[in-house]
XYZ file of C-alpha atoms in Angstrom:
160
model
C -136.933 50.245 3.183
C -138.775 52.604 5.940
C -141.946 55.118 6.034
C -140.896 58.321 7.161
C -143.159 60.856 8.964
C -144.614 63.596 6.520
C -143.813 66.762 8.240
C -146.874 68.989 7.450
C -147.941 73.211 7.449
C -146.163 74.842 10.774
C -143.320 72.851 10.955
C -140.424 75.194 10.907
C -138.368 72.677 9.113
C -140.545 72.877 5.468
C -139.510 77.195 5.508
C -135.828 76.288 5.842
C -133.426 76.029 2.757
C -131.953 72.954 1.944
C -128.075 72.419 1.663
C -126.703 70.512 -1.612
C -125.748 66.904 -1.549
C -121.879 66.417 -1.914
C -121.517 62.962 -1.755
C -123.828 59.295 -2.148
C -123.369 58.003 1.129
C -125.362 54.727 2.400
C -127.250 57.503 4.135
C -127.722 59.535 1.538
C -129.225 56.178 -0.385
C -131.511 54.871 2.323
C -132.889 58.079 2.342
C -133.990 57.964 -1.336
C -135.309 54.739 -0.594
C -137.280 55.490 2.419
C -138.929 59.005 0.052
C -139.930 56.979 -2.812
C -141.833 54.438 -0.127
C -143.091 57.068 1.976
C -144.180 58.929 -1.348
C -146.153 56.507 -2.407
C -148.033 55.130 0.902
C -149.432 58.414 0.689
C -150.531 58.784 -2.551
C -148.094 61.572 -3.309
C -147.085 62.217 -6.981
C -143.689 63.829 -5.190
C -141.713 64.263 -2.107
C -138.739 66.488 -0.977
C -136.489 65.840 1.875
C -137.227 68.474 3.801
C -140.917 67.078 4.312
C -139.581 63.831 5.763
C -137.149 66.385 8.110
C -134.172 66.182 6.205
C -132.487 69.645 5.065
C -130.710 68.233 1.896
C -131.793 68.693 -2.048
C -133.678 65.378 -2.963
C -136.368 64.973 -4.748
C -138.508 61.971 -6.111
C -141.401 62.355 -8.621
C -143.737 59.412 -10.248
C -147.106 61.096 -11.748
C -148.082 58.251 -12.994
C -145.847 58.026 -16.417
C -144.200 54.871 -15.404
C -141.075 56.270 -14.383
C -139.549 57.358 -11.355
C -137.163 60.748 -11.190
C -134.536 61.485 -8.641
C -133.389 64.947 -8.624
C -130.671 65.078 -6.280
C -129.387 69.263 -6.344
C -131.763 70.136 -8.700
C -131.628 73.777 -10.517
C -134.056 74.610 -13.002
C -132.431 75.917 -16.386
C -134.891 77.195 -18.508
C -139.004 77.567 -18.054
C -141.499 78.293 -21.068
C -145.252 78.486 -21.483
C -147.652 77.900 -18.229
C -150.789 76.145 -17.035
C -152.933 76.496 -14.522
C -154.584 73.763 -12.071
C -155.003 72.548 -9.150
C -152.189 71.823 -6.980
C -152.059 70.029 -3.580
C -149.557 68.957 -1.335
C -148.668 66.028 1.063
C -147.521 68.909 3.678
C -150.789 70.210 3.299
C -153.485 67.718 4.005
C -156.625 67.629 2.433
C -156.124 70.902 1.328
C -155.819 72.542 -2.786
C -155.280 75.442 -4.436
C -155.060 76.405 -7.844
C -151.572 77.249 -9.177
C -150.056 78.776 -12.324
C -146.521 77.224 -13.367
C -144.553 76.752 -16.468
C -145.698 74.104 -19.114
C -142.084 73.055 -20.099
C -138.701 73.066 -17.291
C -135.327 71.945 -18.093
C -133.810 71.226 -14.849
C -130.186 70.179 -14.210
C -129.312 67.504 -11.224
C -127.451 64.924 -10.393
C -128.692 61.198 -9.980
C -128.083 58.233 -7.834
C -124.719 58.368 -9.127
C -124.167 61.910 -8.780
C -123.518 62.525 -12.636
C -124.701 65.241 -13.887
C -128.044 65.374 -16.299
C -130.767 67.535 -17.303
C -134.413 66.787 -17.644
C -136.933 68.439 -20.038
C -140.688 68.062 -18.406
C -144.143 69.354 -19.620
C -147.392 68.523 -18.155
C -147.585 67.670 -14.925
C -143.982 66.616 -14.645
C -143.345 70.095 -15.192
C -145.495 71.257 -12.242
C -145.028 68.331 -9.774
C -140.275 69.449 -10.211
C -141.428 73.004 -9.895
C -143.673 71.875 -6.447
C -140.957 70.008 -5.031
C -137.982 72.437 -6.055
C -139.697 75.001 -4.622
C -139.530 72.478 -1.272
C -135.770 72.792 -1.336
C -135.777 76.507 -1.279
C -138.458 76.775 2.239
C -141.323 77.627 -0.215
C -144.704 76.113 -0.327
C -147.250 76.101 -2.881
C -149.613 77.638 -0.523
C -148.036 80.981 -1.427
C -149.060 80.925 -4.742
C -152.456 80.054 -4.573
C -154.652 82.182 -6.682
C -158.048 82.330 -4.641
C -157.990 80.358 -1.710
C -157.205 77.286 -0.666
C -160.056 74.899 -0.341
C -160.843 71.413 1.036
C -159.804 68.754 -1.678
C -163.362 67.428 -1.467
C -164.800 70.580 -2.600
C -162.116 70.916 -4.960
C -163.798 67.934 -6.468
C -167.448 68.272 -6.378
C -166.630 71.227 -8.162
C -164.672 69.584 -10.872
C -168.017 66.721 -11.410
């Protein structure tokens, strides 16, 4: 496993659409391991392949519920409700903003064996799925922020 450099806002790769993964290769398997390690090292809850410079439809998520999620070629097929809350991103360091996302999502994806499955997510997991899937389409959460993008420290003080 190896840490990868997280690309930050302004890097053109973050604004490009990703290509589907056609088969699991040793290289893709290594990328997935590296993505999990990079996400944990940076205290993130999700990471998409373009954030480490790879234009492939791969997402890793761990929202601290004890489960790791790997979504290859994810497609959100259903959404329900809404939730509004603070969101940040490893590619936009030190900043956060208020974003409205679906409360529940169903996503179709492939697992590490390239087998299709459906994930039903709600709350923080649903937010993370939407956020990371946006990355695969070259979109950053900053375009959805309600109001201003703020320094994380300022938002933490407001909540206290």
